[in-house]
Tab-separated table of C-alpha atoms and ligand atoms in Angstrom:
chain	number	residue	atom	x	y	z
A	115	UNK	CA	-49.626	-35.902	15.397
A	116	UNK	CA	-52.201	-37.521	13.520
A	117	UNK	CA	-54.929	-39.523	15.186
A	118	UNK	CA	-57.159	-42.193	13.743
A	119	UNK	CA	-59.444	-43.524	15.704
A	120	UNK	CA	-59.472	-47.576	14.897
A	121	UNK	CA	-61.871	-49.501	13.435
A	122	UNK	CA	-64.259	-46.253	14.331
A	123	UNK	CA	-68.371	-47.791	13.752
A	124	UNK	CA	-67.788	-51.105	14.757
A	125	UNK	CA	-65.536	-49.592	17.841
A	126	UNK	CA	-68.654	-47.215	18.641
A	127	UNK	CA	-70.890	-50.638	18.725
A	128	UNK	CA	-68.654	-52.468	21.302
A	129	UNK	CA	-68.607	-49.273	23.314
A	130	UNK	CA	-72.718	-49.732	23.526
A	131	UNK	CA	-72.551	-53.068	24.171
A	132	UNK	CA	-69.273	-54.581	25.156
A	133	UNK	CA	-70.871	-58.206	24.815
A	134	UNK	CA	-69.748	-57.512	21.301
A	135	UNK	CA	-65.377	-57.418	21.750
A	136	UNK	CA	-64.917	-60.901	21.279
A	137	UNK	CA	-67.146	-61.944	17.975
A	138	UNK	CA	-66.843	-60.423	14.888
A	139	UNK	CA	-68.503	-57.102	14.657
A	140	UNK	CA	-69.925	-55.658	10.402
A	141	UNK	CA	-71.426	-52.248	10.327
A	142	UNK	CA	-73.066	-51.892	6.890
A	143	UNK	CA	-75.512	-49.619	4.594
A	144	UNK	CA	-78.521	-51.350	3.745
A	145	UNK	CA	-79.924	-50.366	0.498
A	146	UNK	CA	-82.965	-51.989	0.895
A	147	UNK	CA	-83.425	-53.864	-2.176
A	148	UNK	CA	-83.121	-57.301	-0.337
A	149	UNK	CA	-82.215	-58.300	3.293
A	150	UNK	CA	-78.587	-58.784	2.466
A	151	UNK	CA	-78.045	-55.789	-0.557
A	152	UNK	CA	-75.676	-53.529	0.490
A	153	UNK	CA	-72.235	-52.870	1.673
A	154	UNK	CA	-69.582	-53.120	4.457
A	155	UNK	CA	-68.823	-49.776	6.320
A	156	UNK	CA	-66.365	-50.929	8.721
A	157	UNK	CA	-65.801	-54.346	10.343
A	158	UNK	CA	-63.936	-54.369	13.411
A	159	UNK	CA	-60.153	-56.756	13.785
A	160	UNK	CA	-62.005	-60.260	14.855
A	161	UNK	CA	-64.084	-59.414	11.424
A	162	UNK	CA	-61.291	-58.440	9.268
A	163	UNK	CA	-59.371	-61.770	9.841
A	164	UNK	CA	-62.114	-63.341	7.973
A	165	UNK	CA	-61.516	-61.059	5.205
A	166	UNK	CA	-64.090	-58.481	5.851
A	167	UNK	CA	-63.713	-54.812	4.998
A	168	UNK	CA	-65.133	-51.220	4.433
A	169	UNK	CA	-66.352	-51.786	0.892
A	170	UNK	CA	-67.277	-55.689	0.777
A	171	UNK	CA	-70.461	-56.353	-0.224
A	172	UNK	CA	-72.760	-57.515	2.832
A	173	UNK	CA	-73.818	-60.952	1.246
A	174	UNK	CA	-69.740	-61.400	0.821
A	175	UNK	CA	-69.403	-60.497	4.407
A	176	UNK	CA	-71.824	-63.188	5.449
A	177	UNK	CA	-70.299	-65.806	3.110
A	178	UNK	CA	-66.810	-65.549	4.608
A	179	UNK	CA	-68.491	-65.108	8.483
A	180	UNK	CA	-70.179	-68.510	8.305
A	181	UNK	CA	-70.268	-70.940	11.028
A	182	UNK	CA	-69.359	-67.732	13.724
A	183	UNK	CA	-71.274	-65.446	15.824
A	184	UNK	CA	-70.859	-62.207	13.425
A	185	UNK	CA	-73.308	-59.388	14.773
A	186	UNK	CA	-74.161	-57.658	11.714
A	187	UNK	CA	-75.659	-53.773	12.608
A	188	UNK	CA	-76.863	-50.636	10.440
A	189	UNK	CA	-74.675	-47.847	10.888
A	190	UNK	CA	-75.628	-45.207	13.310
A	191	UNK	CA	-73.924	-42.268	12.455
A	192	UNK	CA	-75.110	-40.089	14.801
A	193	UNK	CA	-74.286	-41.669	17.730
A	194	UNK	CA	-70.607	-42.124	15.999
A	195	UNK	CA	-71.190	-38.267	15.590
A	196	UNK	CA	-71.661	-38.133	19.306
A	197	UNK	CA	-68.947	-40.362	20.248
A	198	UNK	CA	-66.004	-38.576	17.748
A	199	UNK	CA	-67.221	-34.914	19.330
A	200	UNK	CA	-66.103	-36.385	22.959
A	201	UNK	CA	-63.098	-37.645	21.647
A	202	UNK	CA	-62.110	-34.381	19.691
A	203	UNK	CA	-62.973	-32.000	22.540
A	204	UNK	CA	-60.346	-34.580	24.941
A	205	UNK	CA	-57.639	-34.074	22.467
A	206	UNK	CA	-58.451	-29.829	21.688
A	207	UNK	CA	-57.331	-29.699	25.321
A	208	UNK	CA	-53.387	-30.789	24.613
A	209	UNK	CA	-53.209	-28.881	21.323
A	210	UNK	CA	-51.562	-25.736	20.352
A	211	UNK	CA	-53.791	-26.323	17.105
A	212	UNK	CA	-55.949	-28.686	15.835
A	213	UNK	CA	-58.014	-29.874	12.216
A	214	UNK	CA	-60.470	-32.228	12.153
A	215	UNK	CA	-60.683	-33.750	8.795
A	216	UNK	CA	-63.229	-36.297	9.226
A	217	UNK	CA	-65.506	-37.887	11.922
A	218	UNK	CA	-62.610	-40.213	13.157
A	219	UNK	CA	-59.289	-38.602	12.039
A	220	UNK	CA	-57.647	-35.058	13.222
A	221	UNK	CA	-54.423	-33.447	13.082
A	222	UNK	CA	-53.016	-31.943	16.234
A	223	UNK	CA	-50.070	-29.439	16.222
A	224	UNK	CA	-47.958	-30.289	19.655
A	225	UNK	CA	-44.669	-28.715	18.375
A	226	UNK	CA	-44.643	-25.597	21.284
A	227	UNK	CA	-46.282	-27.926	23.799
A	228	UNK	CA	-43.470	-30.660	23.426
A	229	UNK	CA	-40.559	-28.073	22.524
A	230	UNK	CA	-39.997	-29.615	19.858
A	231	UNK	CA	-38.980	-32.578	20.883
A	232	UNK	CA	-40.067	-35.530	19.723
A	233	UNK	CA	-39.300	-38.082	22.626
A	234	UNK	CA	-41.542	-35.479	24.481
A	235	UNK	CA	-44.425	-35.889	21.633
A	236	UNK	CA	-44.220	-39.637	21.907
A	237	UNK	CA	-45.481	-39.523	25.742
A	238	UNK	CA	-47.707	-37.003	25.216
A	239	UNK	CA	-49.378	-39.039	22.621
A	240	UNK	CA	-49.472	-41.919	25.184
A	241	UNK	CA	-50.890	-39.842	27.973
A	242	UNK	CA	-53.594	-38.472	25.460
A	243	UNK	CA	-54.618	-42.141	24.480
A	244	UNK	CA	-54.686	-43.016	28.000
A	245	UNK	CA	-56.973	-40.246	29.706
A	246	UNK	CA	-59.414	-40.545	25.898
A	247	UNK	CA	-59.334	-44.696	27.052
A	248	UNK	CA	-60.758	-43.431	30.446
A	249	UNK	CA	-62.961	-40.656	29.765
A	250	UNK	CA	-64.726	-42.047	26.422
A	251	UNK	CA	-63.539	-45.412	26.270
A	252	UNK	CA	-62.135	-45.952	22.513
A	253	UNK	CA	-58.648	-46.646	21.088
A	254	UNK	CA	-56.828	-44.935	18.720
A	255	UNK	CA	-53.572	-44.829	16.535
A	256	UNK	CA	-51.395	-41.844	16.042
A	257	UNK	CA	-48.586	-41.325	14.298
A	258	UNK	CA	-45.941	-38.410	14.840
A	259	UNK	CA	-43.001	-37.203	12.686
A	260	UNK	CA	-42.334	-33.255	11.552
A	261	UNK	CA	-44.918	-32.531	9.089
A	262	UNK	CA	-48.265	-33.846	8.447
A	263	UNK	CA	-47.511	-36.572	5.485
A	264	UNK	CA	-45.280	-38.202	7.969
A	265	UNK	CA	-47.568	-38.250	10.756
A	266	UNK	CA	-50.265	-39.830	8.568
A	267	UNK	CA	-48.178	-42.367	7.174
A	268	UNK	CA	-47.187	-43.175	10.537
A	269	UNK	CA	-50.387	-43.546	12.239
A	270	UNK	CA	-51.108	-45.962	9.422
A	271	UNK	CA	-47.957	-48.062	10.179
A	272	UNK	CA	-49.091	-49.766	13.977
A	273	UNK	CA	-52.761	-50.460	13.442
A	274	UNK	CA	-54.872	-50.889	16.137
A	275	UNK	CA	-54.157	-48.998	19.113
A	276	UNK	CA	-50.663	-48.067	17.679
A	277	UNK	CA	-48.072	-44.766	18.258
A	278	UNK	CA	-45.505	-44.391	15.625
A	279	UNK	CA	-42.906	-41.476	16.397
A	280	UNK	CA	-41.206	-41.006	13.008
A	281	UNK	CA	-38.245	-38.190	13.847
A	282	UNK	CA	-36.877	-35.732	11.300
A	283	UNK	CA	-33.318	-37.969	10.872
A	284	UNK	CA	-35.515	-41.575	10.240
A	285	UNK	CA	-37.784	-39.805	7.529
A	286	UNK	CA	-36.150	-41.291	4.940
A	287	UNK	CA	-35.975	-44.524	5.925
A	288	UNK	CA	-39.311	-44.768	7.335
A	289	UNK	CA	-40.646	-44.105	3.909
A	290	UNK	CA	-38.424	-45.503	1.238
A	291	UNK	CA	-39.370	-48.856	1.459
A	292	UNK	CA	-43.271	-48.258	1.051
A	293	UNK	CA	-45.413	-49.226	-1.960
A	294	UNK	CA	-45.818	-46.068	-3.392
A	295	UNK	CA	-49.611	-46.258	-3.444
A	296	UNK	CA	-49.452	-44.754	0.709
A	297	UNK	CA	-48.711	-41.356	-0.645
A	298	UNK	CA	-51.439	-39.112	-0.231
A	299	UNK	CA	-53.189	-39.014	-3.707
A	300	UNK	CA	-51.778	-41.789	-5.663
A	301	UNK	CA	-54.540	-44.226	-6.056
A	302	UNK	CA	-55.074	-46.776	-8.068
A	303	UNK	CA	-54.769	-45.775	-11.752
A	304	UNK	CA	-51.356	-43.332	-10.574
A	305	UNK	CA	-49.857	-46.575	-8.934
A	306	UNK	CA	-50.445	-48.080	-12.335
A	307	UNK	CA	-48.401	-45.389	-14.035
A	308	UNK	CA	-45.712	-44.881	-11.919
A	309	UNK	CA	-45.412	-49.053	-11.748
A	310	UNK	CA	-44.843	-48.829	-15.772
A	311	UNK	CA	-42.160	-46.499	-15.143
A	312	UNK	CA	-40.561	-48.735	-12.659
A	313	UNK	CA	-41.541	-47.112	-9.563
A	314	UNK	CA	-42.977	-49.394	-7.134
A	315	UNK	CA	-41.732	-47.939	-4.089
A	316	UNK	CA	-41.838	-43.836	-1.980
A	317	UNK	CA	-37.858	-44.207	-2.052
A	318	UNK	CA	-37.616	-45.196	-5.743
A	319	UNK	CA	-40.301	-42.482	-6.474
A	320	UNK	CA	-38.158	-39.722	-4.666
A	321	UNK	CA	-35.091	-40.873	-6.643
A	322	UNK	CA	-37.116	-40.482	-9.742
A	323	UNK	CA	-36.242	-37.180	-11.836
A	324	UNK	CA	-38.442	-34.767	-10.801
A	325	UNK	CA	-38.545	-33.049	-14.735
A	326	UNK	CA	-39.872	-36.359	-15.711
A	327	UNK	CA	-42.272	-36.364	-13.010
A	328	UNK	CA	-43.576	-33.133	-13.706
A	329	UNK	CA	-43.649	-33.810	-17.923
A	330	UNK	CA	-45.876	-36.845	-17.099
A	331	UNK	CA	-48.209	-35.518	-14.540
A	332	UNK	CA	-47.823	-31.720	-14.896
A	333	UNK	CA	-46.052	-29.240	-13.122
A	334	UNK	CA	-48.278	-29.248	-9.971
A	335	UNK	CA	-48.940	-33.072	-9.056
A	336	UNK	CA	-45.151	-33.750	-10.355
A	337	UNK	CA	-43.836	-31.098	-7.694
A	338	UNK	CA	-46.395	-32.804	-5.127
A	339	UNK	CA	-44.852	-36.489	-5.959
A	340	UNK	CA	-41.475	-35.483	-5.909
A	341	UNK	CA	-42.027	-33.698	-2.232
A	342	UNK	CA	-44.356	-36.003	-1.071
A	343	UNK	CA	-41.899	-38.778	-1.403
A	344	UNK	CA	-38.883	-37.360	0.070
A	345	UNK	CA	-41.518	-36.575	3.104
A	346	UNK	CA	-41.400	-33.099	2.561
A	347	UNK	CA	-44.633	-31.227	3.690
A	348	UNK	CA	-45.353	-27.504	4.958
A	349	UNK	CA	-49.049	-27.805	5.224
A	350	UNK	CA	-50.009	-26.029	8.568
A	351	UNK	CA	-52.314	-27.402	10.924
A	352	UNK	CA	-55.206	-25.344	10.848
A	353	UNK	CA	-58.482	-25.330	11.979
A	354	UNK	CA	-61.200	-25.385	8.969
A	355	UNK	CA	-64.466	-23.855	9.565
A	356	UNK	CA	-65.433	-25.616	6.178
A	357	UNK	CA	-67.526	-28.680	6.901
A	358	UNK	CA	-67.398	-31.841	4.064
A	359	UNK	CA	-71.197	-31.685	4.134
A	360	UNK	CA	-74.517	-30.137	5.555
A	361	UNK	CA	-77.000	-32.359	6.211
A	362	UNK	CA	-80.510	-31.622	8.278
A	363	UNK	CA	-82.796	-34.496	9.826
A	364	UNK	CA	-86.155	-34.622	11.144
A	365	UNK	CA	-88.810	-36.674	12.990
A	366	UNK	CA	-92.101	-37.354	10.935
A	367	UNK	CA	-95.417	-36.370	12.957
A	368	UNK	CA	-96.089	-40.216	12.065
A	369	UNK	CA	-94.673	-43.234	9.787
A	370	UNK	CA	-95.492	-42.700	6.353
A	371	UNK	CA	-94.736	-43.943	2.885
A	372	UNK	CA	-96.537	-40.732	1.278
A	373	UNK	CA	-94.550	-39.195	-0.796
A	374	UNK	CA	-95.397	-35.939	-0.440
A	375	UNK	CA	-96.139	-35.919	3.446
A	376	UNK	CA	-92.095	-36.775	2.973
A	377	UNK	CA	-91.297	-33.676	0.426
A	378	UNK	CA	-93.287	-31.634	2.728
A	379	UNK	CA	-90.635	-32.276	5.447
A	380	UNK	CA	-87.801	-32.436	3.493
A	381	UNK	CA	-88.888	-28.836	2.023
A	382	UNK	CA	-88.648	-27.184	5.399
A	383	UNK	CA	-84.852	-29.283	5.976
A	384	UNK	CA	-83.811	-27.508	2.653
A	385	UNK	CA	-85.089	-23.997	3.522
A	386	UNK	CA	-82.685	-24.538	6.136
A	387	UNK	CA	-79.960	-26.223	4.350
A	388	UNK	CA	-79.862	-23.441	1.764
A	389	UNK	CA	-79.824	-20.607	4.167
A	390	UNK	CA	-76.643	-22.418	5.085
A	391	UNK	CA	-75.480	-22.218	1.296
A	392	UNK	CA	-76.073	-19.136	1.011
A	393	UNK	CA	-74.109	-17.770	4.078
A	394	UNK	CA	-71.146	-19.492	3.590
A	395	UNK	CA	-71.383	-18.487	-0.079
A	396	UNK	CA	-70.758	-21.799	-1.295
A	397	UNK	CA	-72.010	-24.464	-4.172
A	398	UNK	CA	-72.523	-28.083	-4.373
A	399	UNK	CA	-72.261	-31.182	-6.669
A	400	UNK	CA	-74.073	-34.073	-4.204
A	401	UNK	CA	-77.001	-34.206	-2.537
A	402	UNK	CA	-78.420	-37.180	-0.685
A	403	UNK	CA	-81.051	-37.964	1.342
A	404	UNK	CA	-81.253	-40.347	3.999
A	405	UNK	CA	-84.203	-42.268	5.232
A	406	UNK	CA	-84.612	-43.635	8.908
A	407	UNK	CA	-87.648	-46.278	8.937
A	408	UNK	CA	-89.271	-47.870	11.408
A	409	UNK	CA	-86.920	-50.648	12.680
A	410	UNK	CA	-84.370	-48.115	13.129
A	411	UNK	CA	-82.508	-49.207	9.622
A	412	UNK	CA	-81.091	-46.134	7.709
A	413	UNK	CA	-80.943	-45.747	4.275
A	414	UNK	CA	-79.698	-43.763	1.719
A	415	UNK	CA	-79.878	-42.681	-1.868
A	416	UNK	CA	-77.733	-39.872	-3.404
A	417	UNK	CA	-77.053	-38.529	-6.636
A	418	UNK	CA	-74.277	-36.412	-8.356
A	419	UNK	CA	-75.540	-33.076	-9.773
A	420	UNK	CA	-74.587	-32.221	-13.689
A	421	UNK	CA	-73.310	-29.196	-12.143
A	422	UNK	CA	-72.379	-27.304	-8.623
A	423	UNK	CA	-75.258	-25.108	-7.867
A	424	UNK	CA	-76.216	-23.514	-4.703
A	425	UNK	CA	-79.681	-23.464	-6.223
A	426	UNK	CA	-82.700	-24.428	-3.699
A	427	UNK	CA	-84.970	-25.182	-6.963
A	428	UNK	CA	-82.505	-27.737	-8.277
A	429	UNK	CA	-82.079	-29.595	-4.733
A	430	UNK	CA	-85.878	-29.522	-3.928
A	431	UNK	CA	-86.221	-31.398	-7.314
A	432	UNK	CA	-82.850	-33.896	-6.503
A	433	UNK	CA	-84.549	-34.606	-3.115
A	434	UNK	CA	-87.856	-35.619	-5.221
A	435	UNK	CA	-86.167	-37.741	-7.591
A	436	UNK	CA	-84.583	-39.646	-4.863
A	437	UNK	CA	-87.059	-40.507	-2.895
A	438	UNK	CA	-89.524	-41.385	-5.257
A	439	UNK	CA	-87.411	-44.195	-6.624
A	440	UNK	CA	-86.685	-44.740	-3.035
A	441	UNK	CA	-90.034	-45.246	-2.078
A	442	UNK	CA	-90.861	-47.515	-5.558
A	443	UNK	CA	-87.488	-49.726	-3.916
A	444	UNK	CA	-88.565	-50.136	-0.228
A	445	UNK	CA	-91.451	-51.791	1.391
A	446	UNK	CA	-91.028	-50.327	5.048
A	447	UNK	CA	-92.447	-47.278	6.353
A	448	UNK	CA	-90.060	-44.354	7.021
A	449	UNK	CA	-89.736	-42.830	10.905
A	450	UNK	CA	-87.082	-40.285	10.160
A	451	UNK	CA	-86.076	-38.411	7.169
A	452	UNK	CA	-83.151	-36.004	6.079
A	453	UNK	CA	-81.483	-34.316	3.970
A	454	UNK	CA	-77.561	-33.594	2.809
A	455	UNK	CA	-75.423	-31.588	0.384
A	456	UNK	CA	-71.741	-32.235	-0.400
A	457	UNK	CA	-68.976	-31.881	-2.645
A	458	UNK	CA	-68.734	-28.354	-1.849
A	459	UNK	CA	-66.457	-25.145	-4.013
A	460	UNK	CA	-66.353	-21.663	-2.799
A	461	UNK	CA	-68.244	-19.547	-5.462
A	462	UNK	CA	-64.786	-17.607	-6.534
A	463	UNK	CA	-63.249	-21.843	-6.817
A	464	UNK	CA	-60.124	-20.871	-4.686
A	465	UNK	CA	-57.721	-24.129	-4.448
A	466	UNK	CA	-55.784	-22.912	-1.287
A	467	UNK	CA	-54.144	-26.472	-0.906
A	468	UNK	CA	-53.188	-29.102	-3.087
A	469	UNK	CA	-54.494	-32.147	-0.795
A	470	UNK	CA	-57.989	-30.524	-0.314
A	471	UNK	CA	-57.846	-31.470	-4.029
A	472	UNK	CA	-57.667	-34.924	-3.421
B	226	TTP	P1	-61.380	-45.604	8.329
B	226	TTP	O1	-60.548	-44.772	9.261
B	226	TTP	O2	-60.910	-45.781	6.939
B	226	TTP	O3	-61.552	-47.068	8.912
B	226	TTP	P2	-61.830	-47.597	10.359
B	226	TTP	O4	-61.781	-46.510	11.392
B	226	TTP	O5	-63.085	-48.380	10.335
B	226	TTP	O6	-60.666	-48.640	10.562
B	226	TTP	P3	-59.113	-48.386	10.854
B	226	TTP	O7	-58.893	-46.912	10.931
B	226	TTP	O8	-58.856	-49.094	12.152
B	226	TTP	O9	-58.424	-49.037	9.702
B	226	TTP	O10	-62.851	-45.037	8.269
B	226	TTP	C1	-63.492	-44.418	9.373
B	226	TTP	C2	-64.963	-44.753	9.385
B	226	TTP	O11	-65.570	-44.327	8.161
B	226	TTP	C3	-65.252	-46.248	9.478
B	226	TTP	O12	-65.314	-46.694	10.816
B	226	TTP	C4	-66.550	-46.383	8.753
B	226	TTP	C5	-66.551	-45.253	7.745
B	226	TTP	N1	-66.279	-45.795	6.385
B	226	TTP	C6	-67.347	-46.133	5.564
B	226	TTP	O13	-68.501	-45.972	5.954
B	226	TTP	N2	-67.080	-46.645	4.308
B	226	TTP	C7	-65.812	-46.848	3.852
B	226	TTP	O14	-65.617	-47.328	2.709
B	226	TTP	C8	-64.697	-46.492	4.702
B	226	TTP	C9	-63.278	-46.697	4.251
B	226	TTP	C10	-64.986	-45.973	5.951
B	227	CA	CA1	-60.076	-44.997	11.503
């Protein structure tokens, strides 16, 4: 099974206050620049009718909310944090194993619960939405089919609140009619390609000669196409002890827009962080840092290192660089600040699996 929690922020924000459901709910990252600079994190259905999505600029998402009662909010990611650890620890209890992949989305295996059967999985996967409905109070989609490609693509299918059981035998003709752009890896610029070579759909993609596939995009990605599209998939589901990113965040004895009363916080955040590196042996390409002020906004500023390094020097000097120009860009005084690394490789750069690549 795959489960996606549905329209996750903005579903976190009705949870708080219900008052919310009916209007149409924008979570968005405020740079700061001007009231309305920024952009769209999530926007839950009643927005999204309007037009409004994970992406949109904010002043778009105001334009095309006109004339109703939008509620417009900063993300608050760790109460979402709070919210998606409930949620997870609910559905660890019906799993023979279980990966998280990301604050609203995890994989869980069910195959020796269920027997294998996959009438069995689909009211299991009811049950499971039912008693997370109860205990946390949030919706989700899953899908199910016999690997997890299929299970993904199927959660995707019934958005919101949807369950998608896609057995072995309807594989193929779950998937053949689908723009070929819901496989796993093929964004925009691949869609592009394979549209020039007449592929617009999974099924015409799997009926596509896999030789040409692999002369085109190499041996490795062509393989991946060619499986991918006939639904074929052996990736287990495994727990990862790997996190996507290590952040720290701290209080401020009092508001301040001194910059070095901030880098004298952050320093002690990045002692930390890097003892973190360090231990799990591991480099990093993106560091951010994140800036609470005092109406409770967050913001954030990150930058993309030349290089991975797992170097405290070089993120000590990142972490200056950001948030002097952050400090030149905002007015307000800053509450809370913190600190995060991502885009993380193992030192010896070990490529286990092919999707951790994309
Ligand atoms: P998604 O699962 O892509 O989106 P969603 O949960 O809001 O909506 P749904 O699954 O019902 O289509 O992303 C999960 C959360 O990640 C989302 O609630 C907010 C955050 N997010 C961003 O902050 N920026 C983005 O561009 C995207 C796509 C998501
Ligand atoms: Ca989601």
């Amino acid at each position: 099974m795959l489960v996606d929690f549905d329209y996750f922020f903005a579903q976190c924000e009705e949870l708080r206050n219900p008052a919310l459901k009916d209007k149409p709910v924008v979570v968005g990252v405020y740079s700061g620049r001007t009231e309305d600079s920024g952009a769209v994190s999530t926007a839950n259905y009643v927005a999204r009718k309007f037009g409004v999505k994970s992406g949109l600029p904010l002043y778009l998402a105001k334009k095309r909310l006109k004339g109703t009662e939008a509620v417009f909010l900063p993300v608050d990611y760790e109460f979402y944090e709070q919210i998606s650890e409930k949620i997870m620890q609910v559905l660890r209890s019906y799993v023979d194993s279980f990966e998280q992949t990301s604050i609203d989305e995890a994989y869980l295996d069910v195959t020796q619960k269920v027997r294998g059967g996959f009438e069995a999985a689909g009211d299991l996967a009811q049950k499971i939405k039912n008693d997370v409905k109860c205990q946390v109070g949030i919706v989700f989609s899953v899908g199910i089919g016999p690997n997890k490609l299929v299970a993904k693509i199927a959660a995707d299918s019934q958005k919101p609140n949807g369950l998608k059981v896609v057995k072995p035998e309807e594989v193929q003709h779950f998937l053949s009619p689908l723009p070929v752009n819901r496989l796993l890896g093929v964004g925009r610029k691949t869609t592009a390609k394979l549209n020039e070579l007449g592929i617009e759909t999974v099924g015409a993609l799997a009926r596509y000669d896999v030789q040409k596939l692999k002369d085109i995009f190499g041996k490795k990605l062509g393989a991946y196409f060619h499986n991918a599209a006939k639904g074929v998939d052996n990736q287990p589901v495994e727990e990862t002890d790997e996190p996507v990113s290590i952040s720290r965040i701290s209080t401020l004895k009092e508001n301040t827009r001194d910059l070095m009363v901030v880098l004298k916080k952050t320093d002690q955040l990045i002692e930390d962080i890097h003892e973190d590196v360090v231990q799990r042996n591991i480099t990093f390409k993106q560091v951010a840092v994140i800036a609470i002020m005092t109406d409770l906004s967050i913001r954030s500023r990150s930058k993309m290192l030349e290089s991975a390094t797992s170097d405290a020097e070089g993120l000590r000097r990142a972490v200056r660089e950001l948030f002097e120009k952050f400090l030149g860009e905002s007015k307000l005084e800053i509450r809370r600040v913190g600190v995060k690394i991502s885009h993380f490789a193992k030192e010896e750069v070990e490529q286990k699996r092919l999707t951790s690549f994309f």
